[in-house]
């Protein structure tokens, strides 16, 4: 990647990487990051949106802050003058690649689409047969395209969408013909 947005590879055995892997190992925490991607939200707002206890949510929020995936913004006054701390996703998770992360991403994706009208889902499944070099090129170009749109920032008058794509080995052996 030459755009200054290098992928961050996490490796087991590195304490900081291990903490980041644990932070990204929860579908709930990944959903928090999605909710904080375009606007800041408080612990209370996140708990209400995701239907969890505020104390439980605070644990997840603190985990994400400690690992750099969420950042606290300046405090503000809430209802009856209560102190509120809004949080915003830093974008670090987008660039982070971690071992064994796909199952949690898929579980998060399945949670995100619960209740979505099937007519509103547009999924694509494509079989490819690629050399290692072409597989690498495909991954690189896809990352650059998606990153280009991410770096543009949100359209102020736009609707929110989620994008999910996966490239995986296809256990489809050649026919005996």
Backbone as a chain_set.jsonl record, in Angstrom:
{"seq": "XXXXXXXXXXXXXXXXXXXXXXXXXXXXXXXXXXXXXXXXXXXXXXXXXXXXXXXXXXXXXXXXXXXXXXXXXXXXXXXXXXXXXXXXXXXXXXXXXXXXXXXXXXXXXXXXXXXXXXXXXXXXXXXXXXXXXXXXXXXXXXXXXXXXXXXXXXXXXXXXXXXXXXXXXXXXXXXXX", "coords": {"N": [[0.851, -1.164, 0.0], [0.66, 2.11, -0.901], [-0.458, 4.475, -0.131], [-0.125, 5.597, 2.358], [-1.692, 4.347, 4.133], [-1.07, 1.825, 5.325], [-1.601, -1.66, 5.835], [-2.063, -3.14, 9.006], [-0.51, -5.707, 10.452], [-1.294, -8.124, 12.768], [0.345, -10.129, 15.138], [0.634, -13.151, 16.916], [2.001, -13.428, 20.231], [3.073, -10.923, 20.573], [2.487, -8.595, 22.988], [0.967, -6.154, 22.72], [-0.26, -6.56, 20.245], [-1.709, -8.86, 20.859], [-3.557, -7.807, 22.71], [-4.964, -6.099, 21.023], [-6.019, -7.985, 19.233], [-7.724, -9.362, 20.96], [-9.49, -7.284, 21.511], [-10.758, -6.968, 19.059], [-12.112, -9.317, 18.866], [-14.748, -9.606, 19.474], [-18.07, -9.633, 18.428], [-19.878, -7.712, 19.398], [-18.207, -5.55, 20.107], [-17.202, -4.918, 17.579], [-19.542, -4.065, 16.372], [-20.0, -1.791, 17.891], [-17.892, -0.204, 16.963], [-18.755, 0.179, 14.334], [-21.088, 1.651, 14.816], [-19.988, 3.976, 15.796], [-18.617, 5.048, 13.727], [-19.389, 7.177, 12.049], [-20.472, 9.112, 13.636], [-20.179, 10.507, 16.904], [-20.788, 8.676, 19.899], [-22.243, 8.089, 23.085], [-21.527, 6.001, 25.956], [-23.964, 5.25, 27.129], [-25.776, 5.679, 24.985], [-24.795, 3.793, 23.16], [-25.225, 1.416, 24.612], [-28.023, 1.393, 24.71], [-28.68, 1.276, 21.952], [-27.638, -1.222, 21.251], [-28.813, -2.918, 22.995], [-27.78, -3.724, 25.546], [-26.555, -3.916, 28.937], [-25.536, -0.882, 30.498], [-23.183, -1.004, 32.099], [-21.879, -3.287, 31.173], [-21.468, -2.43, 28.576], [-19.706, -0.327, 29.044], [-17.369, -1.676, 29.782], [-16.691, -2.84, 27.289], [-16.364, -0.54, 25.712], [-14.205, 0.7, 27.034], [-12.214, -1.201, 26.551], [-11.92, -0.919, 23.78], [-11.051, 1.733, 23.625], [-8.616, 1.615, 25.045], [-7.077, 0.122, 23.293], [-6.875, 1.685, 21.098], [-8.86, 1.766, 19.141], [-11.19, 3.175, 19.54], [-11.825, 6.594, 20.329], [-12.032, 8.954, 22.92], [-14.038, 11.842, 22.954], [-14.328, 15.398, 23.68], [-15.894, 15.986, 26.841], [-19.442, 16.318, 27.44], [-22.537, 17.864, 28.404], [-25.28, 15.997, 29.444], [-28.632, 14.762, 29.786], [-30.308, 16.285, 32.498], [-27.941, 17.553, 33.223], [-25.961, 15.632, 33.449], [-22.684, 14.229, 33.172], [-21.336, 13.378, 30.104], [-19.466, 11.279, 27.967], [-18.618, 11.271, 24.715], [-17.775, 8.933, 22.138], [-15.665, 8.11, 19.378], [-14.99, 6.181, 16.497], [-11.694, 5.373, 15.502], [-10.781, 4.488, 13.066], [-8.718, 2.759, 12.894], [-9.253, 0.03, 13.09], [-10.094, -0.681, 10.556], [-7.785, -0.873, 9.055], [-6.512, -2.956, 10.212], [-5.341, -6.192, 10.148], [-5.919, -9.415, 11.241], [-4.919, -12.57, 12.658], [-7.075, -15.335, 12.292], [-9.422, -13.832, 12.312], [-11.66, -13.786, 10.673], [-13.996, -15.461, 11.339], [-15.265, -14.005, 13.461], [-15.856, -11.632, 12.176], [-17.707, -12.519, 10.305], [-19.741, -13.471, 11.995], [-20.439, -11.034, 13.188], [-21.355, -9.661, 10.933], [-23.608, -11.258, 10.316], [-25.17, -10.712, 12.576], [-25.586, -7.997, 12.16], [-27.262, -7.949, 9.915], [-29.61, -9.078, 10.722], [-33.07, -8.997, 10.603], [-33.113, -7.303, 8.42], [-34.733, -6.541, 5.412], [-34.851, -9.059, 2.998], [-34.914, -8.253, 0.296], [-33.467, -5.971, 0.361], [-30.878, -6.673, 0.587], [-27.939, -7.052, -1.175], [-26.074, -9.314, -2.391], [-23.026, -10.754, -3.497], [-21.428, -13.458, -5.011], [-18.591, -14.839, -6.135], [-16.734, -17.039, -8.043], [-13.322, -17.638, -8.396], [-10.305, -18.445, -10.153], [-7.094, -18.292, -9.459], [-3.647, -17.39, -9.788], [-1.05, -17.271, -7.269], [0.102, -14.705, -7.506], [-1.858, -13.215, -8.928], [-3.946, -13.424, -7.116], [-2.93, -11.947, -4.992], [-2.753, -9.462, -6.274], [-5.488, -8.987, -6.76], [-6.48, -8.794, -4.113], [-5.046, -6.52, -3.231], [-5.929, -4.486, -5.03], [-8.662, -4.453, -4.492], [-8.634, -3.678, -1.794], [-7.502, -1.093, -2.091], [-9.521, 0.2, -3.597], [-11.795, 0.11, -1.865], [-10.69, 1.443, 0.318], [-10.249, 3.949, -0.822], [-12.871, 4.977, -1.034], [-13.548, 4.976, 1.667], [-11.703, 6.851, 2.703], [-12.631, 9.195, 1.588], [-14.513, 10.09, 3.286], [-17.668, 10.535, 5.033], [-20.622, 11.237, 3.127], [-22.33, 14.167, 3.675], [-25.123, 14.341, 3.236], [-25.739, 11.758, 2.762], [-26.973, 8.32, 2.802], [-26.613, 5.654, 5.203], [-24.621, 2.784, 4.687], [-23.498, -0.611, 4.707], [-20.644, -2.495, 3.915], [-19.665, -5.654, 2.912], [-17.407, -8.124, 2.195], [-15.789, -11.067, 1.137], [-12.885, -12.911, 0.55], [-11.91, -16.105, -0.075], [-10.373, -19.376, 0.142], [-11.664, -21.618, -2.206], [-13.149, -24.529, -1.78], [-13.321, -26.418, -4.085], [-12.655, -28.77, -5.876], [-10.969, -29.649, -8.954], [-12.751, -31.168, -11.676], [-12.794, -34.676, -12.532], [-12.598, -34.966, -15.2]], "CA": [[0.0, 0.0, 0.0], [1.503, 3.289, -0.997], [-1.249, 5.658, 0.168], [0.033, 5.977, 3.751], [-2.66, 3.585, 4.914], [-0.568, 0.454, 5.349], [-2.294, -2.635, 6.671], [-1.374, -3.471, 10.244], [-0.592, -7.154, 10.669], [-1.14, -8.507, 14.166], [0.968, -11.449, 15.276], [0.602, -13.719, 18.268], [3.259, -13.313, 20.957], [3.31, -9.508, 20.841], [1.432, -8.224, 23.939], [0.078, -5.125, 22.178], [-1.055, -7.216, 19.202], [-2.653, -9.764, 21.538], [-4.631, -6.968, 23.26], [-5.78, -5.641, 19.885], [-6.776, -9.134, 18.735], [-8.832, -9.588, 21.899], [-10.461, -6.197, 21.339], [-11.515, -7.196, 17.824], [-12.653, -10.681, 18.86], [-16.134, -9.562, 19.93], [-19.026, -9.0, 17.507], [-20.452, -6.517, 20.018], [-17.25, -4.447, 19.967], [-17.158, -4.532, 16.166], [-20.763, -3.294, 16.122], [-19.755, -0.484, 18.499], [-17.054, 0.549, 16.029], [-19.604, 0.564, 13.206], [-21.99, 2.716, 15.269], [-19.209, 5.194, 16.07], [-17.817, 5.388, 12.546], [-19.791, 8.432, 11.411], [-20.828, 10.095, 14.653], [-19.787, 10.142, 18.265], [-21.877, 8.15, 20.718], [-21.888, 7.861, 24.476], [-21.704, 4.649, 26.463], [-25.404, 5.046, 27.31], [-26.383, 5.555, 23.657], [-24.382, 2.507, 22.604], [-25.922, 0.365, 25.358], [-29.421, 1.383, 24.264], [-28.746, 0.831, 20.559], [-27.281, -2.632, 21.135], [-29.607, -3.69, 23.946], [-26.974, -4.317, 26.611], [-26.41, -3.172, 30.178], [-24.5, 0.154, 30.371], [-21.934, -1.446, 32.723], [-21.255, -4.199, 30.211], [-21.016, -1.618, 27.448], [-18.539, 0.437, 29.475], [-16.215, -2.586, 29.666], [-16.335, -2.966, 25.871], [-15.872, 0.767, 25.264], [-12.85, 0.892, 27.596], [-11.309, -2.091, 25.809], [-11.667, -0.312, 22.469], [-10.263, 2.955, 23.837], [-7.26, 1.225, 25.457], [-6.346, -0.451, 22.159], [-6.783, 2.68, 20.033], [-9.917, 1.651, 18.134], [-12.145, 4.25, 19.85], [-11.212, 7.738, 21.005], [-12.972, 9.805, 23.646], [-14.1, 13.238, 22.543], [-14.565, 16.237, 24.862], [-17.115, 15.732, 27.613], [-20.566, 17.21, 27.198], [-23.608, 17.703, 29.39], [-26.436, 15.261, 28.964], [-29.885, 15.008, 30.494], [-30.148, 16.751, 33.885], [-26.571, 17.988, 33.456], [-25.042, 14.505, 33.646], [-21.466, 14.246, 32.361], [-21.307, 12.336, 29.077], [-18.266, 11.233, 27.134], [-18.879, 10.637, 23.432], [-16.647, 8.193, 21.567], [-15.655, 8.036, 17.92], [-14.063, 5.189, 15.958], [-10.486, 6.0, 14.96], [-10.476, 3.957, 11.739], [-7.606, 1.816, 13.012], [-9.708, -1.352, 12.86], [-10.193, -0.913, 9.113], [-6.464, -1.203, 8.522], [-5.93, -4.03, 10.999], [-5.566, -7.562, 9.722], [-5.506, -10.251, 12.36], [-5.094, -14.007, 12.447], [-8.314, -15.974, 12.743], [-10.443, -12.814, 12.528], [-12.828, -13.905, 9.796], [-15.247, -15.938, 11.967], [-15.936, -12.953, 14.232], [-16.418, -10.691, 11.206], [-18.909, -13.128, 9.728], [-20.767, -13.439, 13.046], [-20.869, -9.64, 13.296], [-22.145, -9.394, 9.731], [-24.91, -11.919, 10.468], [-25.931, -9.938, 13.567], [-25.949, -6.71, 11.558], [-28.326, -8.046, 8.911], [-30.845, -9.615, 11.295], [-34.213, -8.102, 10.451], [-33.071, -6.543, 7.17], [-35.555, -7.125, 4.358], [-33.98, -9.727, 2.02], [-34.853, -7.488, -0.95], [-32.521, -4.873, 0.535], [-29.525, -7.234, 0.614], [-27.38, -7.303, -2.501], [-24.864, -10.102, -2.151], [-22.353, -11.286, -4.68], [-20.52, -14.567, -4.76], [-17.849, -15.03, -7.377], [-15.655, -18.019, -8.004], [-12.142, -17.235, -9.166], [-9.169, -19.357, -10.162], [-6.022, -17.311, -9.56], [-2.292, -17.698, -9.333], [-0.756, -16.474, -6.065], [0.357, -13.32, -7.882], [-3.126, -12.575, -9.255], [-4.711, -13.342, -5.863], [-2.363, -10.803, -4.286], [-3.171, -8.265, -7.013], [-6.916, -8.815, -6.506], [-6.636, -8.297, -2.746], [-4.483, -5.17, -3.185], [-6.796, -3.559, -5.757], [-9.918, -4.351, -3.75], [-8.348, -2.853, -0.621], [-7.322, 0.298, -2.528], [-10.819, 0.74, -3.993], [-12.614, 0.316, -0.679], [-10.035, 2.474, 1.114], [-10.495, 5.238, -1.485], [-14.187, 5.455, -0.625], [-13.496, 5.235, 3.109], [-10.931, 8.069, 2.94], [-13.419, 10.356, 1.163], [-15.348, 10.521, 4.402], [-19.097, 10.364, 4.784], [-21.369, 12.277, 2.43], [-23.213, 14.755, 4.69], [-26.533, 14.057, 2.972], [-25.834, 10.37, 2.32], [-27.555, 7.264, 3.63], [-25.562, 4.761, 5.685], [-24.574, 1.434, 4.135], [-22.421, -1.455, 5.191], [-20.063, -3.293, 2.827], [-19.054, -6.882, 3.409], [-16.897, -8.95, 1.111], [-14.775, -12.001, 1.633], [-12.137, -13.722, -0.407], [-11.485, -17.298, 0.663], [-10.134, -20.534, -0.713], [-12.899, -22.294, -2.603], [-12.926, -25.986, -1.784], [-14.025, -26.861, -5.29], [-11.58, -29.427, -6.645], [-11.255, -29.821, -10.38], [-13.435, -32.421, -12.008], [-11.874, -35.723, -12.981], [-12.606, -34.996, -16.663]], "C": [[0.905, 1.238, 0.0], [0.767, 4.565, -0.63], [-1.101, 6.122, 1.61], [-0.911, 5.22, 4.678], [-2.277, 2.103, 4.901], [-1.428, -0.423, 6.242], [-1.424, -2.914, 7.889], [-1.588, -4.95, 10.486], [-0.346, -7.451, 12.139], [-0.6, -9.924, 14.241], [0.927, -11.89, 16.732], [1.985, -13.602, 18.897], [3.632, -11.883, 21.282], [2.181, -9.037, 21.76], [0.453, -7.167, 23.412], [-0.826, -5.72, 21.096], [-2.094, -8.141, 19.821], [-3.834, -8.965, 22.102], [-5.544, -6.475, 22.143], [-6.597, -6.781, 19.302], [-7.961, -9.432, 19.648], [-9.912, -8.521, 21.718], [-11.338, -6.422, 20.115], [-12.173, -8.573, 17.772], [-14.117, -10.741, 19.251], [-17.039, -8.914, 18.881], [-19.636, -7.721, 18.096], [-19.499, -5.328, 19.867], [-17.134, -3.995, 18.509], [-18.402, -3.721, 15.792], [-20.656, -1.899, 16.743], [-18.93, 0.369, 17.535], [-17.867, 1.022, 14.828], [-20.504, 1.728, 13.61], [-21.264, 4.035, 15.499], [-18.388, 5.646, 14.866], [-18.137, 6.77, 11.997], [-20.22, 9.506, 12.392], [-20.424, 9.571, 16.023], [-21.011, 9.662, 19.033], [-21.355, 7.91, 22.127], [-22.09, 6.391, 24.826], [-23.198, 4.318, 26.586], [-26.103, 4.852, 25.963], [-26.051, 4.2, 23.038], [-25.114, 1.359, 23.286], [-27.372, 0.256, 24.896], [-29.546, 0.838, 22.847], [-28.502, -0.668, 20.414], [-27.977, -3.517, 22.169], [-28.802, -4.401, 25.014], [-26.941, -3.384, 27.811], [-25.314, -2.119, 30.013], [-23.163, -0.237, 31.015], [-21.16, -2.385, 31.821], [-20.689, -3.406, 29.038], [-19.767, -0.838, 27.822], [-17.269, -0.416, 29.394], [-15.753, -2.666, 28.211], [-15.76, -1.652, 25.324], [-14.447, 0.999, 25.776], [-11.826, 0.017, 26.879], [-10.94, -1.477, 24.471], [-10.846, 0.968, 22.583], [-8.816, 2.587, 24.153], [-6.428, 0.688, 24.293], [-6.32, 0.481, 20.948], [-7.858, 2.615, 18.978], [-11.027, 2.682, 18.324], [-11.364, 5.37, 20.524], [-12.313, 8.542, 21.683], [-12.888, 11.214, 23.078], [-14.374, 14.082, 23.785], [-15.912, 15.923, 25.524], [-18.185, 16.74, 27.237], [-21.606, 16.969, 28.286], [-24.78, 17.0, 28.743], [-27.679, 15.669, 29.72], [-29.597, 15.331, 31.96], [-28.691, 17.095, 34.218], [-25.566, 16.882, 33.697], [-23.863, 14.627, 32.692], [-21.515, 13.073, 31.384], [-20.003, 12.432, 28.299], [-18.646, 10.546, 25.823], [-17.604, 9.986, 22.891], [-16.816, 8.115, 20.057], [-14.65, 6.98, 17.492], [-12.885, 5.9, 15.297], [-10.173, 5.563, 13.531], [-9.346, 2.94, 11.756], [-8.044, 0.383, 12.704], [-9.788, -1.677, 11.375], [-8.869, -1.401, 8.541], [-5.836, -2.408, 9.204], [-6.339, -5.394, 10.461], [-5.088, -8.455, 10.85], [-5.737, -11.715, 12.059], [-6.434, -14.46, 13.004], [-9.438, -14.971, 12.988], [-11.709, -12.993, 11.724], [-14.08, -14.438, 10.48], [-15.98, -14.854, 12.757], [-16.526, -11.9, 13.294], [-17.697, -11.239, 10.594], [-20.046, -13.127, 10.749], [-21.311, -12.021, 13.21], [-21.759, -9.273, 12.123], [-23.534, -10.012, 9.861], [-25.78, -11.2, 11.498], [-26.432, -8.632, 12.958], [-27.135, -6.828, 10.6], [-29.601, -8.69, 9.444], [-31.947, -8.577, 11.149], [-34.186, -7.252, 9.199], [-33.905, -7.286, 6.127], [-34.633, -7.781, 3.322], [-33.868, -8.989, 0.683], [-33.866, -6.322, -0.862], [-31.077, -5.363, 0.616], [-29.086, -7.532, -0.815], [-26.046, -8.002, -2.299], [-24.319, -10.63, -3.464], [-21.411, -12.392, -4.252], [-19.876, -14.912, -6.088], [-16.787, -16.077, -7.172], [-14.519, -17.553, -8.896], [-11.117, -18.361, -9.123], [-7.957, -18.493, -10.471], [-4.678, -17.895, -9.167], [-2.061, -16.918, -8.041], [-0.534, -14.986, -6.386], [-0.948, -12.581, -8.182], [-4.032, -12.459, -8.024], [-4.238, -12.128, -5.071], [-2.787, -9.487, -4.957], [-4.652, -7.959, -6.741], [-7.149, -8.217, -5.117], [-6.18, -6.844, -2.633], [-5.423, -4.165, -3.85], [-8.129, -3.371, -5.043], [-9.726, -3.467, -2.518], [-8.228, -1.385, -1.022], [-8.656, 0.941, -2.89], [-11.672, 1.061, -2.764], [-12.003, 1.425, 0.186], [-10.246, 3.861, 0.497], [-11.844, 5.809, -1.045], [-14.225, 5.765, 0.871], [-12.82, 6.577, 3.381], [-11.662, 9.326, 2.477], [-14.215, 10.93, 2.322], [-16.812, 10.401, 4.031], [-19.681, 11.534, 4.001], [-22.365, 12.859, 3.433], [-24.689, 14.43, 4.481], [-26.758, 12.607, 2.541], [-26.573, 9.473, 3.293], [-26.426, 6.351, 4.077], [-25.738, 3.371, 5.081], [-23.438, 0.681, 4.789], [-21.937, -2.275, 4.007], [-19.375, -4.495, 3.44], [-18.639, -7.709, 2.21], [-15.889, -9.902, 1.712], [-14.142, -12.734, 0.461], [-11.604, -14.906, 0.371], [-11.166, -18.415, -0.305], [-11.444, -21.243, -0.98], [-12.61, -23.787, -2.691], [-13.776, -26.612, -2.877], [-12.986, -27.524, -6.185], [-11.95, -29.592, -8.108], [-11.932, -31.17, -10.628], [-12.416, -33.426, -12.546], [-11.839, -35.819, -14.507], [-11.322, -34.486, -17.243]], "O": [[1.806, 1.361, 0.829], [1.319, 5.652, -0.802], [-1.879, 6.966, 2.056], [-0.909, 5.447, 5.888], [-3.071, 1.247, 4.511], [-1.922, 0.021, 7.278], [-0.196, -2.92, 7.801], [-2.715, -5.397, 10.699], [0.688, -7.075, 12.691], [-1.032, -10.808, 13.5], [1.157, -11.101, 17.649], [3.004, -13.665, 18.209], [4.435, -11.65, 22.186], [1.019, -9.073, 21.355], [-0.753, -7.274, 23.634], [-2.018, -5.416, 21.041], [-3.234, -8.197, 19.358], [-4.982, -9.394, 21.986], [-6.764, -6.44, 22.306], [-7.748, -6.578, 18.914], [-9.062, -9.718, 19.178], [-11.105, -8.823, 21.766], [-12.526, -6.102, 20.132], [-12.732, -8.954, 16.743], [-14.678, -11.832, 19.352], [-16.805, -7.772, 18.485], [-19.88, -6.758, 17.369], [-19.932, -4.224, 19.538], [-16.982, -2.802, 18.245], [-18.319, -2.795, 14.985], [-21.167, -0.931, 16.179], [-19.244, 1.54, 17.321], [-17.683, 2.145, 14.357], [-20.671, 2.68, 12.848], [-21.873, 5.1, 15.403], [-17.551, 6.54, 14.989], [-17.238, 7.466, 11.524], [-20.321, 10.677, 12.03], [-20.343, 8.365, 16.258], [-22.119, 10.166, 18.847], [-20.188, 7.575, 22.331], [-22.735, 5.641, 24.093], [-23.635, 3.237, 26.192], [-26.933, 3.954, 25.82], [-26.918, 3.542, 22.463], [-25.573, 0.431, 22.619], [-27.888, -0.846, 24.713], [-30.427, 0.022, 22.572], [-29.094, -1.313, 19.548], [-27.752, -4.726, 22.208], [-29.094, -5.546, 25.357], [-27.264, -2.201, 27.7], [-24.263, -2.419, 29.447], [-22.111, 0.164, 30.519], [-19.937, -2.294, 31.714], [-19.583, -3.671, 28.566], [-18.859, -0.699, 27.002], [-16.216, 0.073, 28.985], [-14.558, -2.571, 27.933], [-14.789, -1.659, 24.567], [-13.583, 1.446, 25.022], [-10.7, 0.449, 26.631], [-9.776, -1.51, 24.07], [-10.024, 1.249, 21.711], [-7.89, 3.176, 23.594], [-5.202, 0.792, 24.312], [-5.805, 0.113, 19.892], [-7.782, 3.348, 17.992], [-11.726, 3.022, 17.369], [-10.368, 5.125, 21.205], [-13.376, 8.781, 21.111], [-11.806, 11.71, 22.764], [-14.629, 13.523, 24.851], [-16.91, 15.64, 24.861], [-17.898, 17.848, 26.784], [-21.543, 15.969, 29.003], [-25.218, 17.353, 27.648], [-27.771, 16.784, 30.233], [-28.733, 14.711, 32.579], [-28.262, 16.944, 35.362], [-24.436, 17.15, 34.105], [-24.014, 15.069, 31.553], [-21.71, 11.925, 31.783], [-19.506, 13.522, 28.014], [-18.965, 9.357, 25.823], [-16.495, 10.446, 23.164], [-17.927, 8.063, 19.53], [-13.565, 6.893, 18.067], [-13.064, 6.908, 14.615], [-9.374, 6.211, 12.854], [-9.052, 2.325, 10.731], [-7.281, -0.387, 12.121], [-9.574, -2.822, 10.977], [-8.845, -2.246, 7.646], [-4.749, -2.84, 8.821], [-7.524, -5.704, 10.338], [-3.983, -8.278, 11.362], [-6.639, -12.067, 11.299], [-6.863, -14.01, 14.067], [-10.326, -15.237, 13.797], [-12.738, -12.407, 12.06], [-15.161, -13.908, 10.224], [-17.209, -14.8, 12.72], [-17.582, -11.336, 13.583], [-18.66, -10.5, 10.39], [-21.188, -12.819, 10.406], [-22.519, -11.834, 13.355], [-22.802, -8.644, 12.303], [-24.532, -9.361, 9.551], [-26.993, -11.09, 11.316], [-27.562, -8.212, 13.209], [-27.93, -5.894, 10.49], [-30.574, -8.837, 8.704], [-31.775, -7.418, 11.526], [-35.152, -6.537, 8.93], [-33.794, -8.503, 5.979], [-33.723, -7.125, 2.816], [-32.842, -9.087, 0.009], [-33.476, -5.753, -1.882], [-30.153, -4.554, 0.705], [-29.801, -8.194, -1.566], [-25.021, -7.361, -2.065], [-25.06, -10.911, -4.406], [-20.693, -12.274, -3.259], [-20.565, -15.241, -7.054], [-16.016, -16.003, -6.215], [-14.745, -17.123, -10.027], [-11.072, -19.135, -8.167], [-7.797, -18.014, -11.594], [-4.593, -18.784, -8.319], [-2.813, -15.987, -7.75], [-0.942, -14.116, -5.617], [-1.129, -11.446, -7.742], [-4.799, -11.503, -7.906], [-5.052, -11.37, -4.542], [-3.136, -8.521, -4.278], [-5.02, -6.805, -6.52], [-7.911, -7.262, -4.959], [-6.857, -6.029, -2.007], [-5.685, -3.101, -3.288], [-8.664, -2.263, -4.994], [-10.559, -2.607, -2.232], [-8.798, -0.519, -0.358], [-8.905, 2.093, -2.536], [-12.207, 2.163, -2.646], [-12.733, 2.257, 0.726], [-10.404, 4.841, 1.225], [-11.942, 6.992, -0.721], [-14.875, 6.724, 1.286], [-13.306, 7.358, 4.199], [-11.339, 10.422, 2.936], [-14.548, 12.115, 2.333], [-17.158, 10.193, 2.868], [-19.28, 12.682, 4.193], [-23.17, 12.113, 3.992], [-25.427, 14.261, 5.452], [-27.82, 12.262, 2.023], [-26.774, 9.822, 4.456], [-25.392, 6.273, 3.413], [-26.851, 2.855, 4.978], [-22.525, 1.28, 5.357], [-22.743, -2.704, 3.181], [-18.593, -4.361, 4.38], [-19.442, -7.96, 1.312], [-15.215, -9.573, 2.688], [-14.818, -13.119, -0.493], [-10.915, -14.727, 1.376], [-11.631, -18.407, -1.445], [-12.244, -21.443, -0.067], [-11.9, -24.238, -3.59], [-14.801, -27.242, -2.62], [-12.495, -26.916, -7.135], [-13.131, -29.665, -8.45], [-11.723, -32.15, -9.912], [-11.317, -33.057, -12.959], [-11.127, -36.661, -15.054], [-11.169, -34.446, -18.464]]}, "num_chains": 1, "name": "protein.A"}
